[in-house]
Amino acid sequence: MQTPERGLVEILEDALVVVAEDGLIAEIVTADDPRHEGVEAEARAAGRLEVLGEGRYLLPGFVDLHIHAPQWPQLGKALHLPLEDWLQQYTFPLEARYADLAFANAAYRSLVDALLANGTTTAVYYATVHLEATKALADICQAKGQRALIGKVVMDDPALSPDFYRDLSTDQAIADTAAFIDYANGLAGNGTRLVYPTITPRFIPTCTDAGLKALGDLAAATGAHVQTHCSESDWEHGFVLERTGRTDTRALEAFGLMTRRTVLAHANFICDDDMDAIHACGAGVAHCPLSNHYFSNAVFPLRRALEKGVHVGLGTDISGGHDASIFSNIRHAVASSRALADGVDASLPADSRGRPGSAVDFTEAFWLATAGGGIVLDLPIGLLAPGYFFDAMVIDTHAADSDLVVWPELDGLDDVFQRIVYSSGRQNVRKVWVAGRAVVDKG
Ligand code: GUN
Ligand code: FE
């Protein structure tokens, strides 16, 4: 079950997904293909046939475009404050602890296990300012088999970055970023590539102009992915306008940080001109609908961005978002788009309450979480198709202790897909593969 295009659901019964040694899908043999029987028999004879079984369905794995790995120990805490106070009072002190490698290893192992168990096969991570702990996260993803884009966070401006948690200098921040790129590229040598180094200025408020420019130059020199926060909240958007005289998007562009492989987190306050700029360079947005309820003061204009051709996928924004599951964020994407469409203030007349035409449905939100995320990252992931990595999960609709209801007398396969999207939990994720390797297997 998958969504090859936004709004298009594809359900193949009894298809064979042929996975090659390199973890890529070689072909999909449909039930009506005359070679079906032969290919199946050959795989069985070779002991390589995997049969899903009754009530189990194969879906592409999720792409989570925005995760703060060091904030995992804080999941579900401290969400009562606005962004700028939450960062200073809770988040920077927590992230500072990752100078301690033992703390970092324990937290990162726990996080990667949890995300894989939730079906997240590709994770886009901010680590911390610490080079060694960032390398530890890369090692853990490589060892556990999660596809991961990872960045050493840059915070080189003492104005908003506290003394106890920032880069010692701009030069050091750039040198450490370059060192991490080399380290992660070195990891790629053993087998299929899993870890991609990512240039990560935290956001404009914690970075100097010189640092941002140097990171832009590094992006051009290395072709590495870039991630940062963009126009997230009233405070952040206003701060950047005041400091640079431009929107986040246009400022990032001037620093050379807007590339085909740039992921902009949130982007709630982007205007039409920003959308045009993002579209023109092929960058993408990590829409984080749950987190936005807490920190963003507004709903991301998702439908508008999609109509303008902007690449968009989904992110949990752990721990600004208090849920590790992309299933959950799919549901929040649908719900918040509907709130934007209808409006939220009952004291206003219905015809001036919302922004009609803003809603997306669950099939579109599932596409964002899979193929849409793959397009943002410019990687062959998010789809079960030849040439794409076999990054996939099995959903077990009969899992014990689950609220996923399937009612055979009422449900066709389209209904089953809808129910999976709306009601699956971690307990329904039975098996997960990344690049053909089983990384979660509950039997
Ligand atoms: N802006 C800068 N840092 C952060 C962060 O850690 N979380 C969120 N949501 N926004 C940010
Ligand atoms: Fe974030």
Coordinates of C-alpha atoms and ligand atoms in Angstrom, one line a residue:
M1 CA 0.0 0.0 0.0
Q2 CA 1.5 3.3 -1.0
T3 CA 0.9 6.7 -2.6
P4 CA 3.1 7.0 -5.7
E5 CA 1.7 10.5 -6.3
R6 CA 0.1 13.0 -4.0
G7 CA -3.6 12.0 -3.7
L8 CA -3.1 8.6 -5.5
V9 CA -3.4 5.4 -3.5
E10 CA -1.9 2.2 -5.0
I11 CA -2.8 -1.2 -3.4
L12 CA -1.2 -4.3 -5.0
E13 CA -2.4 -7.7 -3.9
D14 CA 0.0 -10.6 -3.9
A15 CA 2.7 -8.6 -5.6
L16 CA 6.3 -9.7 -5.3
V17 CA 8.9 -7.1 -4.4
V18 CA 12.3 -8.2 -5.6
V19 CA 15.1 -6.8 -3.6
A20 CA 18.7 -6.8 -5.0
E21 CA 21.9 -7.3 -3.0
D22 CA 22.5 -3.6 -2.9
G23 CA 19.2 -3.0 -1.0
L24 CA 17.5 -1.4 -4.0
I25 CA 14.2 -2.8 -5.4
A26 CA 15.0 -4.6 -8.7
E27 CA 11.4 -5.0 -9.7
I28 CA 7.8 -5.4 -8.6
V29 CA 6.1 -8.4 -10.1
T30 CA 2.4 -8.0 -10.0
A31 CA -0.1 -10.9 -9.4
D32 CA -1.2 -10.9 -13.1
D33 CA 2.4 -11.0 -14.5
P34 CA 3.0 -14.3 -16.3
R35 CA 6.4 -14.6 -14.5
H36 CA 4.9 -14.3 -11.1
E37 CA 4.8 -18.0 -10.4
G38 CA 8.3 -18.6 -11.6
V39 CA 9.9 -15.7 -9.7
E40 CA 8.0 -16.8 -6.5
A41 CA 9.2 -20.4 -6.9
E42 CA 12.7 -19.4 -7.5
A43 CA 12.8 -17.2 -4.4
R44 CA 11.2 -19.9 -2.3
A45 CA 13.8 -22.5 -3.5
A46 CA 16.6 -20.1 -2.6
G47 CA 15.1 -19.6 0.9
R48 CA 14.6 -15.9 0.1
L49 CA 10.8 -15.7 0.0
E50 CA 9.2 -13.6 2.7
V51 CA 5.4 -14.0 3.0
L52 CA 3.6 -11.3 4.9
G53 CA 0.7 -13.4 6.2
E54 CA -2.9 -12.7 7.0
G55 CA -3.8 -9.2 8.0
R56 CA -0.4 -7.8 7.3
Y57 CA 0.5 -5.1 4.8
L58 CA 3.7 -3.7 3.3
L59 CA 4.1 0.1 3.3
P60 CA 7.1 2.3 2.5
G61 CA 9.0 3.4 5.6
F62 CA 8.6 6.9 6.9
V63 CA 10.9 9.9 6.2
D64 CA 11.1 12.1 9.3
L65 CA 12.6 15.4 8.0
H66 CA 13.1 17.1 11.3
I67 CA 14.3 15.7 14.6
H68 CA 16.4 17.1 17.4
A69 CA 18.2 14.0 18.5
P70 CA 19.5 15.4 21.8
Q71 CA 16.0 16.5 22.9
W72 CA 14.8 12.8 23.1
P73 CA 15.3 12.8 26.9
Q74 CA 12.9 15.8 27.1
L75 CA 10.1 14.3 25.0
G76 CA 6.7 15.3 26.5
K77 CA 8.2 17.9 28.9
A78 CA 8.4 21.7 29.1
L79 CA 6.0 22.6 26.4
H80 CA 4.3 25.4 28.4
L81 CA 6.8 28.1 27.3
P82 CA 7.2 30.1 24.1
L83 CA 10.0 28.9 21.8
E84 CA 12.6 31.5 22.8
D85 CA 12.1 30.8 26.5
W86 CA 11.9 27.0 26.0
L87 CA 15.3 27.1 24.2
Q88 CA 17.1 29.1 26.8
Q89 CA 15.5 27.5 29.9
Y90 CA 15.3 23.9 29.0
T91 CA 16.7 23.0 25.6
F92 CA 20.2 24.6 25.6
P93 CA 21.0 23.2 29.1
L94 CA 19.9 19.7 28.0
E95 CA 21.9 19.9 24.7
A96 CA 25.0 21.1 26.6
R97 CA 25.1 17.7 28.4
Y98 CA 26.1 16.0 25.2
A99 CA 29.7 17.1 25.9
D100 CA 29.4 13.8 27.9
L101 CA 29.8 11.0 25.5
A102 CA 28.3 8.4 27.8
F103 CA 25.1 10.5 28.1
A104 CA 25.0 11.0 24.4
N105 CA 25.4 7.4 23.5
A106 CA 22.7 6.3 25.9
A107 CA 20.2 8.9 24.6
Y108 CA 21.0 8.4 20.9
R109 CA 20.7 4.6 21.1
S110 CA 17.3 4.8 22.8
L111 CA 16.1 7.3 20.2
V112 CA 17.2 5.4 17.1
D113 CA 15.6 2.2 18.5
A114 CA 12.3 4.0 19.1
L115 CA 12.2 5.7 15.7
L116 CA 12.9 2.5 13.9
A117 CA 10.2 0.7 15.9
N118 CA 7.8 3.5 14.8
G119 CA 8.6 2.8 11.1
T120 CA 10.9 5.7 10.5
T121 CA 13.5 4.4 8.1
T122 CA 15.0 7.8 7.2
A123 CA 15.7 10.3 9.9
V124 CA 17.0 13.9 9.5
Y125 CA 18.8 14.8 12.7
Y126 CA 20.2 17.9 14.3
A127 CA 22.8 16.7 16.8
T128 CA 24.4 19.2 19.1
V129 CA 27.4 21.6 18.7
H130 CA 29.7 18.8 19.9
L131 CA 31.7 17.1 17.2
E132 CA 32.4 13.9 19.1
A133 CA 28.8 13.3 20.2
T134 CA 27.7 14.0 16.6
K135 CA 30.0 11.3 15.4
A136 CA 28.5 9.0 18.0
L137 CA 25.1 9.5 16.5
A138 CA 26.4 8.7 13.1
D139 CA 28.0 5.5 14.4
I140 CA 24.8 4.4 16.1
C141 CA 22.7 5.0 13.0
Q142 CA 25.2 3.1 10.9
A143 CA 25.3 0.2 13.4
K144 CA 21.5 0.0 13.9
G145 CA 20.9 0.4 10.1
Q146 CA 18.9 3.6 10.0
R147 CA 19.2 5.9 7.0
A148 CA 20.2 9.2 8.6
L149 CA 21.1 12.8 7.6
I150 CA 23.0 14.2 10.5
G151 CA 24.4 17.6 11.3
K152 CA 26.7 19.1 13.9
V153 CA 24.7 22.1 15.0
V154 CA 26.3 25.5 14.5
M155 CA 25.7 28.2 17.1
D156 CA 28.6 30.6 16.8
D157 CA 26.9 33.9 17.8
P158 CA 27.3 34.7 21.5
A159 CA 24.3 37.1 21.4
L160 CA 21.7 34.4 21.6
S161 CA 23.8 31.3 22.2
P162 CA 24.7 30.9 25.9
D163 CA 28.3 30.7 27.1
F164 CA 27.7 27.1 28.4
Y165 CA 26.5 26.0 25.0
R166 CA 27.9 27.4 21.8
D167 CA 30.8 27.1 19.3
L168 CA 34.0 28.5 20.7
S169 CA 34.5 30.6 17.5
T170 CA 33.2 30.8 14.0
D171 CA 36.4 29.2 12.6
Q172 CA 36.0 26.3 15.0
A173 CA 32.3 25.8 14.1
I174 CA 33.2 25.6 10.4
A175 CA 36.2 23.4 11.0
D176 CA 34.1 21.0 13.1
T177 CA 31.4 20.9 10.4
A178 CA 34.0 20.1 7.8
A179 CA 35.5 17.4 10.0
F180 CA 32.1 15.8 10.5
I181 CA 31.4 15.8 6.8
D182 CA 34.7 13.9 6.3
Y183 CA 33.9 11.5 9.1
A184 CA 30.4 10.7 7.8
N185 CA 31.6 10.3 4.2
G186 CA 34.2 7.9 5.5
L187 CA 31.5 5.7 7.1
A188 CA 29.9 5.3 3.7
G189 CA 32.7 3.0 2.6
N190 CA 31.3 -0.2 4.2
G191 CA 28.3 -1.2 2.1
T192 CA 25.2 0.7 1.1
R193 CA 25.4 4.4 2.2
L194 CA 23.3 5.1 5.2
V195 CA 24.7 8.3 6.8
Y196 CA 24.7 11.6 5.0
P197 CA 26.4 14.6 6.6
T198 CA 24.3 17.7 6.7
I199 CA 25.3 21.3 7.2
T200 CA 23.3 22.6 10.1
P201 CA 23.2 26.2 11.1
R202 CA 20.6 25.9 14.0
F203 CA 18.8 29.1 12.9
I204 CA 19.8 32.6 11.9
P205 CA 19.4 34.0 15.5
T206 CA 22.2 31.8 16.9
C207 CA 24.6 32.2 13.9
T208 CA 26.8 35.1 12.8
D209 CA 26.7 36.4 9.2
A210 CA 30.3 35.2 8.7
G211 CA 29.4 31.7 10.0
L212 CA 26.3 31.5 7.7
K213 CA 28.3 32.6 4.7
A214 CA 31.1 30.1 5.4
L215 CA 28.5 27.3 5.7
G216 CA 27.0 28.4 2.4
D217 CA 30.5 28.1 0.8
L218 CA 30.9 24.7 2.4
A219 CA 27.5 23.6 0.9
A220 CA 28.7 24.7 -2.5
A221 CA 32.0 23.0 -2.1
T222 CA 30.7 19.6 -0.8
G223 CA 27.2 19.3 -2.2
A224 CA 26.1 18.2 1.3
H225 CA 22.5 18.6 2.4
V226 CA 21.7 21.7 4.5
Q227 CA 19.1 22.0 7.3
T228 CA 18.0 24.9 9.4
H229 CA 14.9 26.5 10.9
C230 CA 13.0 29.0 8.8
S231 CA 10.3 31.5 9.7
E232 CA 9.0 29.3 12.5
S233 CA 7.2 31.7 14.9
D234 CA 6.3 35.4 15.2
W235 CA 9.3 36.0 17.4
E236 CA 11.8 34.2 15.2
H237 CA 10.5 35.5 11.9
G238 CA 10.4 39.0 13.3
F239 CA 13.9 38.7 14.8
V240 CA 15.4 37.8 11.4
L241 CA 13.5 40.5 9.6
E242 CA 14.9 43.0 12.1
R243 CA 18.5 41.7 12.0
T244 CA 18.9 41.1 8.2
G245 CA 16.2 43.3 6.7
R246 CA 14.9 40.1 4.9
T247 CA 12.8 37.1 5.5
D248 CA 14.6 33.9 6.6
T249 CA 14.3 32.5 3.1
R250 CA 15.8 35.4 1.3
A251 CA 18.5 35.8 4.0
L252 CA 19.5 32.1 3.7
E253 CA 19.6 32.5 0.0
A254 CA 22.0 35.4 0.2
F255 CA 24.3 33.2 2.4
G256 CA 24.3 30.5 -0.2
L257 CA 22.3 28.1 2.0
M258 CA 19.3 27.5 -0.3
T259 CA 20.2 24.5 -2.4
R260 CA 18.3 21.5 -4.0
R261 CA 19.3 19.6 -0.8
T262 CA 18.2 22.2 1.7
V263 CA 15.5 21.3 4.3
L264 CA 13.8 24.2 5.9
A265 CA 12.0 23.3 9.2
H266 CA 8.6 24.8 9.8
A267 CA 8.5 27.7 7.3
N268 CA 5.1 28.8 8.8
F269 CA 5.4 32.5 7.9
I270 CA 6.8 32.2 4.4
C271 CA 5.1 34.5 1.9
D272 CA 4.5 34.0 -1.8
D273 CA 7.8 35.5 -2.7
D274 CA 9.6 33.1 -0.3
M275 CA 7.7 30.2 -1.8
D276 CA 8.8 31.2 -5.2
A277 CA 12.4 31.4 -4.0
I278 CA 12.2 28.0 -2.4
H279 CA 10.6 26.5 -5.5
A280 CA 13.2 28.1 -7.8
C281 CA 16.1 26.4 -6.1
G282 CA 14.3 23.1 -5.4
A283 CA 14.7 23.3 -1.6
G284 CA 12.1 21.7 0.6
V285 CA 10.1 22.2 3.8
A286 CA 9.9 20.0 6.8
H287 CA 6.3 20.5 7.9
C288 CA 6.0 19.8 11.7
P289 CA 2.3 20.1 12.4
L290 CA 2.3 18.9 16.0
S291 CA 5.2 21.1 17.1
N292 CA 3.7 24.0 15.4
H293 CA 0.7 23.9 17.8
Y294 CA 3.1 24.7 20.6
F295 CA 5.7 27.1 19.2
S296 CA 4.6 28.6 15.9
N297 CA 1.6 30.9 16.5
A298 CA 0.1 29.9 13.2
V299 CA -0.6 26.9 10.8
F300 CA 1.8 26.3 7.9
P301 CA 0.1 27.1 4.6
L302 CA 0.6 23.6 3.3
R303 CA -1.8 23.5 0.4
R304 CA -0.6 26.9 -0.8
A305 CA 3.0 25.7 -0.8
L306 CA 2.2 22.5 -2.6
E307 CA 0.3 24.4 -5.2
K308 CA 3.3 26.6 -5.8
G309 CA 5.4 23.5 -6.4
V310 CA 7.4 23.6 -3.2
H311 CA 8.7 20.2 -2.0
V312 CA 7.2 19.3 1.3
G313 CA 7.5 16.4 3.7
L314 CA 6.8 15.8 7.4
G315 CA 8.8 16.1 10.6
T316 CA 8.2 15.2 14.3
D317 CA 10.4 18.0 15.5
I318 CA 11.2 16.0 18.6
S319 CA 10.9 17.4 21.3
G320 CA 9.0 20.5 20.1
G321 CA 6.6 17.8 19.0
H322 CA 5.9 15.4 21.8
D323 CA 5.2 12.3 19.6
A324 CA 7.9 10.2 18.0
S325 CA 5.5 8.8 15.4
I326 CA 5.1 10.0 11.9
F327 CA 1.7 8.3 11.8
S328 CA 0.7 10.8 14.5
N329 CA 2.1 13.7 12.5
I330 CA 0.2 12.6 9.4
R331 CA -3.0 13.0 11.4
H332 CA -1.9 16.3 12.8
A333 CA -1.1 17.5 9.3
V334 CA -4.7 16.7 8.2
A335 CA -6.3 18.2 11.3
S336 CA -4.3 21.4 11.3
S337 CA -4.9 21.9 7.5
R338 CA -8.6 21.6 8.3
A339 CA -8.4 24.1 11.1
L340 CA -6.7 26.5 8.7
A341 CA -9.4 25.9 6.1
D342 CA -12.4 26.5 8.4
G343 CA -10.7 28.9 10.9
V344 CA -10.8 28.4 14.7
D345 CA -12.5 31.4 16.3
A346 CA -16.2 30.5 16.7
S347 CA -17.0 34.2 17.4
L348 CA -16.3 35.1 13.8
P349 CA -18.8 34.5 11.0
A350 CA -18.1 31.2 9.1
D351 CA -17.3 32.9 5.8
S352 CA -14.5 35.0 7.2
R353 CA -13.2 32.5 9.8
G354 CA -10.7 30.5 7.8
R355 CA -8.8 30.1 4.6
P356 CA -11.0 28.0 2.4
G357 CA -9.3 25.4 0.2
S358 CA -6.4 24.8 2.6
A359 CA -7.3 21.2 3.7
V360 CA -5.3 18.2 2.7
D361 CA -6.6 14.6 3.2
F362 CA -5.0 11.5 4.7
T363 CA -3.7 10.2 1.3
E364 CA -1.9 13.5 0.7
A365 CA -0.5 13.5 4.2
F366 CA 0.8 9.9 3.8
W367 CA 2.5 11.0 0.6
L368 CA 4.2 13.8 2.4
A369 CA 5.5 11.3 5.0
T370 CA 6.9 9.0 2.4
A371 CA 7.5 9.9 -1.3
G372 CA 7.2 13.6 -0.5
G373 CA 10.0 13.4 2.0
G374 CA 12.2 11.4 -0.5
I375 CA 11.7 14.2 -3.0
V376 CA 12.7 16.9 -0.4
L377 CA 15.9 14.9 0.3
D378 CA 16.6 14.1 -3.4
L379 CA 17.0 10.4 -2.5
P380 CA 15.3 7.3 -4.0
I381 CA 13.2 6.6 -0.9
G382 CA 9.6 6.7 0.1
L383 CA 8.2 4.5 -2.6
L384 CA 8.2 0.8 -3.4
A385 CA 9.3 0.9 -7.0
P386 CA 12.3 -0.2 -9.0
G387 CA 15.4 1.9 -8.4
Y388 CA 14.2 2.9 -4.9
F389 CA 15.7 1.6 -1.7
F390 CA 13.8 -1.2 0.0
D391 CA 13.0 0.9 3.0
A392 CA 9.7 -0.5 4.2
M393 CA 7.5 -1.7 7.1
V394 CA 4.9 -4.3 7.7
I395 CA 1.8 -3.2 9.5
D396 CA 0.0 -6.0 11.4
T397 CA -3.7 -5.2 11.7
H398 CA -4.1 -8.1 14.1
A399 CA -1.5 -6.9 16.6
A400 CA -2.4 -7.5 20.2
D401 CA -3.3 -4.4 22.4
S402 CA -3.9 -2.3 19.3
D403 CA -6.8 0.2 18.6
L404 CA -6.5 -0.4 14.9
V405 CA -9.9 -1.8 13.9
V406 CA -10.5 -3.6 10.7
W407 CA -14.0 -4.9 10.1
P408 CA -14.0 -7.4 7.3
E409 CA -17.7 -7.1 6.6
L410 CA -17.4 -3.3 6.2
D411 CA -13.9 -2.8 4.8
G412 CA -12.4 -3.0 1.4
L413 CA -8.6 -2.6 1.0
D414 CA -9.0 1.2 0.6
D415 CA -10.7 1.3 4.0
V416 CA -7.9 -0.8 5.5
F417 CA -5.4 1.6 4.2
Q418 CA -7.3 4.6 5.6
R419 CA -7.7 2.8 9.0
I420 CA -3.9 2.0 9.0
V421 CA -3.1 5.7 8.4
Y422 CA -5.5 6.9 11.1
S423 CA -5.2 4.3 13.8
S424 CA -1.8 2.5 13.6
G425 CA 0.5 2.7 16.6
R426 CA 4.0 1.4 17.2
Q427 CA 2.5 -2.0 18.3
N428 CA 1.3 -2.5 14.7
V429 CA 4.7 -2.0 13.2
R430 CA 5.8 -5.7 12.9
K431 CA 8.9 -5.5 10.8
V432 CA 11.1 -2.8 9.3
W433 CA 13.8 -2.9 6.6
V434 CA 16.2 -0.2 5.6
A435 CA 18.1 -0.9 2.3
G436 CA 16.9 -4.5 2.4
R437 CA 18.2 -5.1 5.9
A438 CA 15.7 -6.1 8.6
V439 CA 16.2 -3.6 11.4
V440 CA 13.1 -4.4 13.4
D441 CA 11.6 -7.9 13.5
K442 CA 8.9 -8.9 15.8
G443 CA 8.4 -12.2 14.0
Ligands
GUN1 N1 14.6 27.0 16.6 C1 15.9 26.9 16.9 N2 16.1 25.8 17.7 C2 15.0 25.1 17.7 C3 14.6 23.9 18.3 O1 15.4 23.2 18.9 N3 13.3 23.5 18.1 C4 12.4 24.3 17.5 N4 11.2 23.8 17.3 N5 12.7 25.4 16.9 C5 14.0 25.9 17.0
FE2 FE 13.2 22.2 15.3

